[in-house]
Tab-separated table of C-alpha atoms and ligand atoms in Angstrom:
chain	number	residue	atom	x	y	z
X	194	UNK	CA	-67.221	16.147	55.070
X	195	UNK	CA	-67.724	17.582	58.539
X	196	UNK	CA	-70.358	19.947	59.892
X	197	UNK	CA	-69.054	23.202	61.379
X	198	UNK	CA	-69.672	23.451	65.145
X	199	UNK	CA	-71.952	26.463	64.642
X	200	UNK	CA	-74.353	24.173	62.778
X	201	UNK	CA	-74.157	21.106	64.996
X	202	UNK	CA	-77.377	22.006	66.823
X	203	UNK	CA	-79.267	22.143	63.505
X	204	UNK	CA	-77.994	18.689	62.612
X	205	UNK	CA	-78.846	17.260	66.040
X	206	UNK	CA	-82.380	18.658	65.750
X	207	UNK	CA	-82.928	17.217	62.272
X	208	UNK	CA	-81.828	13.761	63.417
X	209	UNK	CA	-84.015	13.821	66.554
X	210	UNK	CA	-87.086	15.258	64.857
X	211	UNK	CA	-86.979	12.953	61.823
X	212	UNK	CA	-86.222	9.467	63.176
X	213	UNK	CA	-85.741	6.554	60.772
X	214	UNK	CA	-85.149	8.735	57.714
X	215	UNK	CA	-81.492	8.074	56.764
X	216	UNK	CA	-81.723	9.461	53.213
X	217	UNK	CA	-83.187	12.729	54.495
X	218	UNK	CA	-80.422	12.949	57.119
X	219	UNK	CA	-77.809	12.305	54.434
X	220	UNK	CA	-79.131	15.048	52.135
X	221	UNK	CA	-79.294	17.554	55.007
X	222	UNK	CA	-75.815	16.567	56.245
X	223	UNK	CA	-74.296	17.321	52.862
X	224	UNK	CA	-75.818	20.806	52.776
X	225	UNK	CA	-74.915	21.572	56.406
X	226	UNK	CA	-71.305	20.548	55.677
X	227	UNK	CA	-71.120	23.110	52.862
X	228	UNK	CA	-72.742	26.289	54.125
X	229	UNK	CA	-70.666	27.461	57.132
X	230	UNK	CA	-68.591	29.911	55.016
X	231	UNK	CA	-71.715	31.574	53.587
X	232	UNK	CA	-73.252	31.931	57.050
X	233	UNK	CA	-70.047	33.581	58.239
X	234	UNK	CA	-70.227	36.080	55.372
X	235	UNK	CA	-74.000	36.714	55.639
X	236	UNK	CA	-74.975	36.762	59.344
X	237	UNK	CA	-78.579	37.685	58.422
X	238	UNK	CA	-79.067	34.119	57.143
X	239	UNK	CA	-78.346	32.639	60.579
X	240	UNK	CA	-80.361	35.373	62.346
X	241	UNK	CA	-83.377	34.547	60.175
X	242	UNK	CA	-82.888	30.800	60.746
X	243	UNK	CA	-83.300	30.082	57.064
X	244	UNK	CA	-81.519	26.718	57.186
X	245	UNK	CA	-83.601	25.593	60.175
X	246	UNK	CA	-86.738	26.560	58.236
X	247	UNK	CA	-85.606	24.862	54.997
X	248	UNK	CA	-85.017	21.638	56.966
X	249	UNK	CA	-88.702	21.605	57.984
X	250	UNK	CA	-90.923	21.050	54.902
X	251	UNK	CA	-93.759	23.574	54.619
X	252	UNK	CA	-96.330	20.780	54.374
X	253	UNK	CA	-96.293	16.951	54.343
X	254	UNK	CA	-99.299	15.055	53.018
X	255	UNK	CA	-99.766	11.285	53.434
X	256	UNK	CA	-102.837	9.518	52.082
X	257	UNK	CA	-104.402	6.134	51.394
X	258	UNK	CA	-104.573	4.998	47.772
X	259	UNK	CA	-107.027	2.113	47.385
X	260	UNK	CA	-107.524	0.484	43.973
X	261	UNK	CA	-108.751	-2.779	42.450
X	262	UNK	CA	-106.369	-5.060	40.509
X	263	UNK	CA	-107.260	-7.054	37.388
X	264	UNK	CA	-108.200	-10.089	39.488
X	265	UNK	CA	-110.770	-7.988	41.378
X	266	UNK	CA	-108.702	-7.843	44.569
X	267	UNK	CA	-108.554	-4.617	46.580
X	268	UNK	CA	-105.037	-3.167	46.964
X	269	UNK	CA	-103.928	-0.428	49.329
X	270	UNK	CA	-100.900	1.790	48.743
X	271	UNK	CA	-99.632	4.890	50.470
X	272	UNK	CA	-99.415	8.237	48.685
X	273	UNK	CA	-97.154	11.184	49.596
X	274	UNK	CA	-96.642	14.798	48.642
X	275	UNK	CA	-94.034	16.776	50.525
X	276	UNK	CA	-94.234	20.503	49.794
X	277	UNK	CA	-90.761	21.508	50.840
X	278	UNK	CA	-90.314	25.173	50.007
X	279	UNK	CA	-92.234	27.840	48.072
X	280	UNK	CA	-89.872	30.809	48.396
X	281	UNK	CA	-89.048	30.935	44.697
X	282	UNK	CA	-92.295	29.699	43.139
X	283	UNK	CA	-94.999	27.036	43.377
X	284	UNK	CA	-93.781	23.713	44.762
X	285	UNK	CA	-92.280	21.780	41.848
X	286	UNK	CA	-90.923	18.264	41.628
X	287	UNK	CA	-91.688	14.785	40.443
X	288	UNK	CA	-93.751	11.843	41.627
X	289	UNK	CA	-91.965	8.536	42.175
X	290	UNK	CA	-93.807	5.206	42.035
X	291	UNK	CA	-91.504	2.542	43.467
X	292	UNK	CA	-91.807	0.016	46.305
X	293	UNK	CA	-88.951	1.758	48.189
X	294	UNK	CA	-90.881	5.039	48.522
X	295	UNK	CA	-91.543	6.199	52.094
X	296	UNK	CA	-91.779	9.559	53.846
X	297	UNK	CA	-88.014	9.851	54.431
X	298	UNK	CA	-87.213	9.233	50.760
X	299	UNK	CA	-89.789	11.808	49.625
X	300	UNK	CA	-88.440	14.344	52.155
X	301	UNK	CA	-84.880	13.873	50.954
X	302	UNK	CA	-85.990	14.300	47.349
X	303	UNK	CA	-88.054	17.403	48.163
X	304	UNK	CA	-85.134	18.907	50.106
X	305	UNK	CA	-82.746	18.321	47.171
X	306	UNK	CA	-85.334	19.649	44.751
X	307	UNK	CA	-85.528	22.993	46.577
X	308	UNK	CA	-81.816	23.645	45.987
X	309	UNK	CA	-81.862	22.183	42.468
X	310	UNK	CA	-84.779	24.328	41.382
X	311	UNK	CA	-83.080	27.420	42.811
X	312	UNK	CA	-79.994	26.590	40.733
X	313	UNK	CA	-82.049	26.669	37.518
X	314	UNK	CA	-82.950	30.358	38.155
X	315	UNK	CA	-86.509	29.503	37.093
X	316	UNK	CA	-89.519	30.572	39.243
X	317	UNK	CA	-90.084	27.204	40.949
X	318	UNK	CA	-90.096	26.108	44.589
X	319	UNK	CA	-89.355	22.543	45.706
X	320	UNK	CA	-91.518	19.509	46.401
X	321	UNK	CA	-91.715	15.805	45.727
X	322	UNK	CA	-94.246	13.010	45.974
X	323	UNK	CA	-95.025	9.477	45.066
X	324	UNK	CA	-96.185	6.126	46.289
X	325	UNK	CA	-94.916	2.685	47.235
X	326	UNK	CA	-96.953	1.356	44.279
X	327	UNK	CA	-94.850	-0.748	41.881
X	328	UNK	CA	-95.921	-0.267	38.239
X	329	UNK	CA	-93.636	-3.165	37.157
X	330	UNK	CA	-95.688	-6.092	35.901
X	331	UNK	CA	-98.984	-4.161	36.208
X	332	UNK	CA	-101.337	-3.914	33.225
X	333	UNK	CA	-102.158	-0.527	31.686
X	334	UNK	CA	-105.636	-0.602	33.215
X	335	UNK	CA	-104.229	-1.342	36.677
X	336	UNK	CA	-101.832	1.590	36.318
X	337	UNK	CA	-104.739	3.771	35.177
X	338	UNK	CA	-106.932	2.817	38.129
X	339	UNK	CA	-104.063	3.405	40.528
X	340	UNK	CA	-103.319	6.840	39.014
X	341	UNK	CA	-107.004	7.801	39.166
X	342	UNK	CA	-107.221	6.855	42.833
X	343	UNK	CA	-103.950	8.667	43.603
X	344	UNK	CA	-105.177	11.853	41.903
X	345	UNK	CA	-108.577	11.656	43.612
X	346	UNK	CA	-106.761	12.740	46.781
X	347	UNK	CA	-103.821	14.673	45.309
X	348	UNK	CA	-105.940	17.041	43.192
X	349	UNK	CA	-107.000	19.138	46.219
X	350	UNK	CA	-103.373	19.952	47.058
X	351	UNK	CA	-102.028	20.924	43.631
X	352	UNK	CA	-102.587	23.573	40.960
X	353	UNK	CA	-100.809	25.761	38.445
X	354	UNK	CA	-100.019	28.370	41.143
X	355	UNK	CA	-99.712	25.968	44.090
X	356	UNK	CA	-97.847	22.766	43.366
X	357	UNK	CA	-96.884	21.289	39.999
X	358	UNK	CA	-95.921	17.591	40.003
X	359	UNK	CA	-94.159	15.745	37.168
X	360	UNK	CA	-92.554	12.340	36.613
X	361	UNK	CA	-89.672	10.568	38.323
X	362	UNK	CA	-88.797	6.860	38.669
X	363	UNK	CA	-91.878	4.798	37.650
X	364	UNK	CA	-93.825	7.829	36.439
X	365	UNK	CA	-93.542	8.598	32.710
X	366	UNK	CA	-95.796	9.826	29.925
X	367	UNK	CA	-98.370	7.065	30.498
X	368	UNK	CA	-98.830	7.851	34.201
X	369	UNK	CA	-98.839	11.634	33.646
X	370	UNK	CA	-101.617	11.103	31.064
X	371	UNK	CA	-103.832	9.172	33.491
X	372	UNK	CA	-103.113	11.652	36.301
X	373	UNK	CA	-103.905	14.647	34.098
X	374	UNK	CA	-107.132	13.052	32.833
X	375	UNK	CA	-108.374	12.473	36.364
X	376	UNK	CA	-107.409	15.994	37.518
X	377	UNK	CA	-109.323	17.463	34.578
X	378	UNK	CA	-112.339	15.260	35.260
X	379	UNK	CA	-112.546	16.171	38.962
X	380	UNK	CA	-111.911	19.887	38.590
X	381	UNK	CA	-113.600	20.421	35.218
X	382	UNK	CA	-110.618	22.553	34.218
X	383	UNK	CA	-108.147	22.081	31.381
X	384	UNK	CA	-105.352	23.430	33.554
X	385	UNK	CA	-102.285	22.531	31.489
X	386	UNK	CA	-99.842	24.046	33.955
X	387	UNK	CA	-100.814	21.702	36.815
X	388	UNK	CA	-98.523	18.874	35.671
X	389	UNK	CA	-95.419	18.741	33.475
X	390	UNK	CA	-94.135	15.937	31.290
X	391	UNK	CA	-97.402	15.914	29.351
X	392	UNK	CA	-97.761	14.434	25.847
X	393	UNK	CA	-96.727	16.760	23.026
X	394	UNK	CA	-100.214	16.943	21.483
X	395	UNK	CA	-101.909	17.968	24.755
X	396	UNK	CA	-99.737	20.614	26.360
X	397	UNK	CA	-96.351	18.929	26.668
X	398	UNK	CA	-93.046	20.502	25.694
X	399	UNK	CA	-90.531	19.260	23.171
X	400	UNK	CA	-87.186	18.258	24.790
X	401	UNK	CA	-88.821	17.528	28.187
X	402	UNK	CA	-88.353	13.765	27.673
X	403	UNK	CA	-84.692	14.146	26.783
X	404	UNK	CA	-83.921	17.060	29.101
X	405	UNK	CA	-82.514	15.420	32.249
X	406	UNK	CA	-80.106	13.185	30.327
X	407	UNK	CA	-79.154	15.864	27.810
X	408	UNK	CA	-78.620	18.351	30.616
X	409	UNK	CA	-76.285	15.960	32.465
X	410	UNK	CA	-74.244	15.496	29.277
X	411	UNK	CA	-74.018	19.284	28.795
X	412	UNK	CA	-72.908	19.638	32.400
X	413	UNK	CA	-70.199	17.001	31.812
X	414	UNK	CA	-69.068	18.987	28.788
X	415	UNK	CA	-68.787	22.183	30.853
X	416	UNK	CA	-66.835	20.401	33.604
X	417	UNK	CA	-64.404	18.895	31.153
X	418	UNK	CA	-63.916	22.244	29.424
X	419	UNK	CA	-63.205	23.852	32.797
X	420	UNK	CA	-60.416	21.266	33.130
X	421	UNK	CA	-59.061	22.151	29.697
X	422	UNK	CA	-60.409	19.099	27.885
X	423	UNK	CA	-63.691	17.929	26.258
X	424	UNK	CA	-66.201	15.067	25.823
X	425	UNK	CA	-64.690	14.121	22.464
X	426	UNK	CA	-62.788	10.848	22.704
X	427	UNK	CA	-63.681	10.160	26.363
X	428	UNK	CA	-65.115	6.898	27.670
X	429	UNK	CA	-68.248	7.009	29.817
X	430	UNK	CA	-70.102	4.516	31.986
X	431	UNK	CA	-73.781	5.375	32.561
X	432	UNK	CA	-75.693	3.348	35.132
X	433	UNK	CA	-79.431	2.787	34.720
X	434	UNK	CA	-81.381	2.498	31.464
X	435	UNK	CA	-84.418	4.684	32.149
X	436	UNK	CA	-85.198	8.032	30.636
X	437	UNK	CA	-82.260	9.842	32.234
X	438	UNK	CA	-79.668	7.218	31.267
X	439	UNK	CA	-80.854	6.730	27.678
X	440	UNK	CA	-80.848	10.406	26.790
X	441	UNK	CA	-77.560	11.024	28.600
X	442	UNK	CA	-76.098	8.314	26.353
X	443	UNK	CA	-77.657	9.939	23.280
X	444	UNK	CA	-76.175	13.378	23.989
X	445	UNK	CA	-72.764	12.020	25.064
X	446	UNK	CA	-72.557	10.220	21.728
X	447	UNK	CA	-73.631	13.380	19.865
X	448	UNK	CA	-70.856	15.280	21.654
X	449	UNK	CA	-68.257	12.707	20.566
X	450	UNK	CA	-67.923	10.588	23.719
X	451	UNK	CA	-68.339	6.807	23.905
X	452	UNK	CA	-70.621	5.143	26.455
X	453	UNK	CA	-69.379	1.603	27.030
X	454	UNK	CA	-71.814	0.341	29.697
X	455	UNK	CA	-75.305	0.772	31.134
X	456	UNK	CA	-77.436	-1.287	33.509
X	457	UNK	CA	-80.800	-2.209	34.983
X	458	UNK	CA	-81.790	-3.966	38.215
X	459	UNK	CA	-80.718	-7.331	36.734
X	460	UNK	CA	-77.132	-6.493	35.734
X	461	UNK	CA	-75.113	-4.461	33.285
X	462	UNK	CA	-74.086	-4.677	29.655
X	463	UNK	CA	-70.741	-3.546	28.207
X	464	UNK	CA	-69.922	-2.886	24.588
X	465	UNK	CA	-66.362	-1.683	24.030
X	466	UNK	CA	-67.317	-0.068	20.692
X	467	UNK	CA	-69.978	2.056	22.324
X	468	UNK	CA	-73.567	1.081	23.126
X	469	UNK	CA	-76.044	1.091	20.254
X	470	UNK	CA	-78.770	3.455	21.351
X	471	UNK	CA	-81.409	2.298	18.849
X	472	UNK	CA	-81.199	-1.204	20.304
X	473	UNK	CA	-81.394	0.121	23.857
X	474	UNK	CA	-84.392	2.360	23.094
X	475	UNK	CA	-86.143	-0.548	21.442
X	476	UNK	CA	-85.525	-2.778	24.479
X	477	UNK	CA	-86.335	-0.264	27.223
X	478	UNK	CA	-88.762	2.286	25.779
X	479	UNK	CA	-90.723	0.204	23.276
X	480	UNK	CA	-90.527	-3.236	24.874
X	481	UNK	CA	-90.053	-2.458	28.611
X	482	UNK	CA	-87.572	-5.407	28.572
X	483	UNK	CA	-84.170	-6.030	30.214
X	484	UNK	CA	-80.756	-4.803	29.037
X	485	UNK	CA	-79.582	-8.446	28.982
X	486	UNK	CA	-81.469	-8.719	25.650
X	487	UNK	CA	-78.885	-6.325	24.145
X	488	UNK	CA	-76.328	-9.096	23.558
X	489	UNK	CA	-78.778	-10.974	21.277
X	490	UNK	CA	-78.236	-8.434	18.500
X	491	UNK	CA	-74.697	-7.371	19.521
X	492	UNK	CA	-72.607	-10.514	19.934
X	493	UNK	CA	-69.471	-8.472	20.785
X	494	UNK	CA	-71.182	-7.119	23.935
X	495	UNK	CA	-71.161	-8.834	27.315
X	496	UNK	CA	-73.903	-8.986	29.942
X	497	UNK	CA	-72.834	-9.340	33.585
X	498	UNK	CA	-75.551	-10.248	36.076
X	499	UNK	CA	-73.519	-10.530	39.285
X	500	UNK	CA	-70.991	-7.685	39.223
X	501	UNK	CA	-70.812	-3.929	39.626
X	502	UNK	CA	-71.000	-1.623	36.616
X	503	UNK	CA	-68.477	0.619	38.403
X	504	UNK	CA	-65.757	-1.988	37.831
X	505	UNK	CA	-65.861	-1.078	34.132
X	506	UNK	CA	-62.984	1.383	33.479
X	507	UNK	CA	-64.018	4.849	32.248
X	508	UNK	CA	-62.979	8.506	32.175
X	509	UNK	CA	-66.358	9.757	33.381
X	510	UNK	CA	-68.928	7.955	35.534
X	511	UNK	CA	-72.562	9.019	35.173
X	512	UNK	CA	-74.770	7.341	37.805
X	513	UNK	CA	-78.366	7.619	36.527
X	514	UNK	CA	-80.169	4.861	38.455
X	515	UNK	CA	-81.111	5.771	42.039
X	516	UNK	CA	-79.929	7.050	45.437
X	517	UNK	CA	-76.843	5.492	47.038
X	518	UNK	CA	-76.171	3.180	44.097
X	519	UNK	CA	-72.462	4.118	44.112
X	520	UNK	CA	-70.655	3.139	47.329
X	521	UNK	CA	-67.172	3.801	48.731
X	522	UNK	CA	-66.070	0.407	47.367
X	523	UNK	CA	-67.298	1.377	43.890
X	524	UNK	CA	-65.593	4.763	44.223
X	525	UNK	CA	-62.297	3.034	45.065
X	526	UNK	CA	-62.601	0.878	41.908
X	527	UNK	CA	-63.357	3.916	39.722
X	528	UNK	CA	-60.436	5.884	41.208
X	529	UNK	CA	-58.100	2.911	40.681
X	530	UNK	CA	-59.196	2.820	37.048
X	531	UNK	CA	-58.408	6.518	36.576
X	532	UNK	CA	-61.846	8.173	36.557
X	533	UNK	CA	-61.586	11.975	36.183
X	534	UNK	CA	-65.181	13.108	36.826
X	535	UNK	CA	-68.478	11.878	38.251
X	536	UNK	CA	-71.696	13.429	36.934
X	537	UNK	CA	-74.818	12.563	38.935
X	538	UNK	CA	-77.805	12.030	36.633
X	539	UNK	CA	-79.838	10.513	39.487
X	540	UNK	CA	-80.646	12.211	42.804
X	541	UNK	CA	-77.909	11.540	45.422
X	542	UNK	CA	-76.592	8.384	43.688
X	543	UNK	CA	-73.226	8.456	45.513
X	544	UNK	CA	-73.032	7.691	49.231
X	545	UNK	CA	-71.377	10.331	51.449
X	546	UNK	CA	-68.228	8.231	51.776
X	547	UNK	CA	-68.057	7.712	48.009
X	548	UNK	CA	-68.320	11.481	47.426
X	549	UNK	CA	-65.601	12.165	50.032
X	550	UNK	CA	-63.327	9.565	48.421
X	551	UNK	CA	-63.728	11.198	45.000
X	552	UNK	CA	-63.058	14.682	46.330
X	553	UNK	CA	-59.960	13.521	48.236
X	554	UNK	CA	-58.654	11.844	45.077
X	555	UNK	CA	-59.151	15.058	43.056
X	556	UNK	CA	-62.024	13.630	41.000
X	557	UNK	CA	-64.547	16.329	40.036
X	558	UNK	CA	-68.058	15.529	41.328
X	559	UNK	CA	-71.161	17.180	39.868
X	560	UNK	CA	-73.952	16.660	42.422
X	561	UNK	CA	-77.386	15.677	41.110
X	562	UNK	CA	-78.915	18.965	42.190
X	563	UNK	CA	-76.716	20.683	39.606
X	564	UNK	CA	-76.092	18.046	36.934
X	565	UNK	CA	-79.647	16.679	36.645
X	566	UNK	CA	-81.447	20.022	36.928
X	567	UNK	CA	-82.091	20.077	33.164
X	568	UNK	CA	-85.242	17.987	33.612
X	569	UNK	CA	-86.987	20.274	36.033
X	570	UNK	CA	-85.681	23.357	34.216
X	571	UNK	CA	-87.375	22.132	31.046
X	572	UNK	CA	-90.512	21.466	33.109
X	573	UNK	CA	-90.396	25.159	33.974
X	574	UNK	CA	-90.097	25.903	30.256
X	575	UNK	CA	-93.183	23.697	29.719
X	576	UNK	CA	-95.037	25.787	32.342
X	577	UNK	CA	-93.939	28.934	30.532
X	578	UNK	CA	-95.302	27.600	27.224
X	579	UNK	CA	-98.563	26.548	28.907
X	580	UNK	CA	-98.988	29.985	30.489
X	581	UNK	CA	-98.642	31.679	27.103
X	582	UNK	CA	-100.547	28.908	25.219
X	583	UNK	CA	-97.543	28.570	22.961
X	584	UNK	CA	-95.228	25.767	21.900
X	585	UNK	CA	-91.603	26.152	21.002
X	586	UNK	CA	-89.440	24.249	18.510
X	587	UNK	CA	-87.077	21.474	19.571
X	588	UNK	CA	-84.044	23.551	18.544
X	589	UNK	CA	-85.081	26.641	20.491
X	590	UNK	CA	-85.974	24.657	23.616
X	591	UNK	CA	-82.736	22.708	23.507
X	592	UNK	CA	-80.809	25.936	23.161
X	593	UNK	CA	-82.557	27.252	26.299
X	594	UNK	CA	-81.657	24.024	28.117
X	595	UNK	CA	-78.012	24.313	27.119
X	596	UNK	CA	-77.896	27.931	28.336
X	597	UNK	CA	-79.482	26.976	31.657
X	598	UNK	CA	-76.975	24.152	32.191
X	599	UNK	CA	-73.995	26.375	31.458
X	600	UNK	CA	-75.463	28.997	33.813
X	601	UNK	CA	-75.679	26.397	36.579
X	602	UNK	CA	-72.145	25.217	35.884
X	603	UNK	CA	-70.754	28.745	35.964
X	604	UNK	CA	-72.583	29.607	39.204
X	605	UNK	CA	-71.350	26.453	40.989
X	606	UNK	CA	-67.806	26.803	39.689
X	607	UNK	CA	-67.434	30.491	40.520
X	608	UNK	CA	-69.088	30.192	43.932
X	609	UNK	CA	-66.866	27.272	44.935
X	610	UNK	CA	-63.876	29.425	44.077
X	611	UNK	CA	-65.252	32.500	45.887
X	612	UNK	CA	-65.778	30.473	49.081
X	613	UNK	CA	-62.334	28.872	49.074
X	614	UNK	CA	-63.205	25.454	47.668
X	615	UNK	CA	-62.054	25.671	44.036
X	616	UNK	CA	-63.307	22.837	41.823
X	617	UNK	CA	-65.724	21.597	44.490
X	618	UNK	CA	-69.120	21.575	42.737
X	619	UNK	CA	-70.825	20.045	45.786
X	620	UNK	CA	-69.979	23.073	47.922
X	621	UNK	CA	-70.666	25.474	45.029
X	622	UNK	CA	-74.137	24.030	44.299
X	623	UNK	CA	-75.166	23.958	47.952
X	624	UNK	CA	-74.081	27.541	48.576
X	625	UNK	CA	-75.734	28.968	45.456
X	626	UNK	CA	-79.010	27.114	46.100
X	627	UNK	CA	-79.039	27.983	49.796
X	628	UNK	CA	-78.331	31.679	49.192
X	629	UNK	CA	-81.030	32.097	46.537
X	630	UNK	CA	-83.707	30.356	48.598
X	631	UNK	CA	-82.673	32.093	51.838
X	632	UNK	CA	-82.689	35.587	50.380
X	633	UNK	CA	-86.217	35.097	49.017
X	634	UNK	CA	-87.354	33.684	52.359
X	635	UNK	CA	-85.976	36.669	54.254
X	636	UNK	CA	-87.708	39.069	51.874
X	637	UNK	CA	-91.025	37.286	52.447
X	638	UNK	CA	-90.883	37.387	56.231
X	639	UNK	CA	-91.214	34.727	58.906
X	640	UNK	CA	-93.543	32.225	57.189
O	2110	LIG	N1	-88.129	14.202	38.903
O	2110	LIG	C1	-87.285	15.137	38.222
O	2110	LIG	C2	-86.238	15.675	39.182
O	2110	LIG	O1	-85.761	14.939	40.024
O	2110	LIG	C3	-88.085	16.210	37.481
O	2110	LIG	C4	-89.039	17.008	38.301
O	2110	LIG	C5	-89.922	17.961	37.481
O	2110	LIG	O2	-89.796	18.025	36.272
O	2110	LIG	O3	-90.732	18.624	38.122
O	2110	LIG	O4	-85.800	16.785	39.126
């Protein structure tokens, strides 16, 4: 996808001002390639330089996170919080703990989050944070000490009305618990709305755990219906085996689809009859083990440690692992095998050339900012419950999630059509998100 010449200067500026941040460049490039038609229709957006402003995060915080490991050795990690945009509400977005985390990755995620959160129509701005800390192989007490040190700096930047972090890769219920405990201890406030993804008994919301995966499955359902078909009887491949992947598999199965493969960083497992979710949950959620263990109890399944999961034929591909996991080569294999849709459960899992290849081949692509927005939308529902000191039933919350996902689908679909790119959800999502954020920014003045 190419950038219109009227926006080339914005692109050149972003590249020069943010050296060595390829993921951030990639995320910005995709948005810049989509928004020329909306700028032509709404000249006030260009006059107010809203895209230039969105490309510069409102605030970027980098801090030292020292902690002591179980052997008594001092460890030093780097912590980040990028507060991207607060036009629509307090900064909102997850924390990622993974060795790959650096400023460029957090900026790309915060940038994406701004558009994603706008798509949900909930009152949330965009932000993201994290650390290069690797929780893998660390004891619970090491994770606790790390989280306490991390929050000892982060607490001064966040708050119910300021910035509301949550989980992402490497940050789940355990980490949110330790982070919340330390925030409460430092501030002497039981401020439930400062973090989302909390435990159910202490301010958490039902469905939050399942929401990203469920939401992606609902989005897939909407896309297939828009093409005159349905999930029923379709074959899916879901990469990853974390929270997003597992609950995407659960909902796809509930909707009548069959997921034949999933993966982790050590390979993938295929089961032609459909993956058994109880086994997978037991391996990944209870045991924190590898998917290779799956074949022990399912002899008909196969584990492949040195191949690509995208070589497994499917009707719908659902990448739920991490950014740029699906390359042009993988896209070519999927297209050869007749894939009809790609639904991004992770943030930016397809490379730019993979996305272009899909679009050229007529494969529908749901970008992460639309398809995985169910997680953050349900975080906003958690904030709503916290604000009213209420808690809703699973059924009611799931119904809200389903409505939000079909609202996002409809907005992307209709906007793509309105701007001359029918069926192109990438363009639709970028235009809707950009318009909503820009209009609020203009109303609030030059800030
Ligand atoms: N990390 C998730 C995302 O990428 C959820 C963020 C949240 O709930 O605030 O959207």
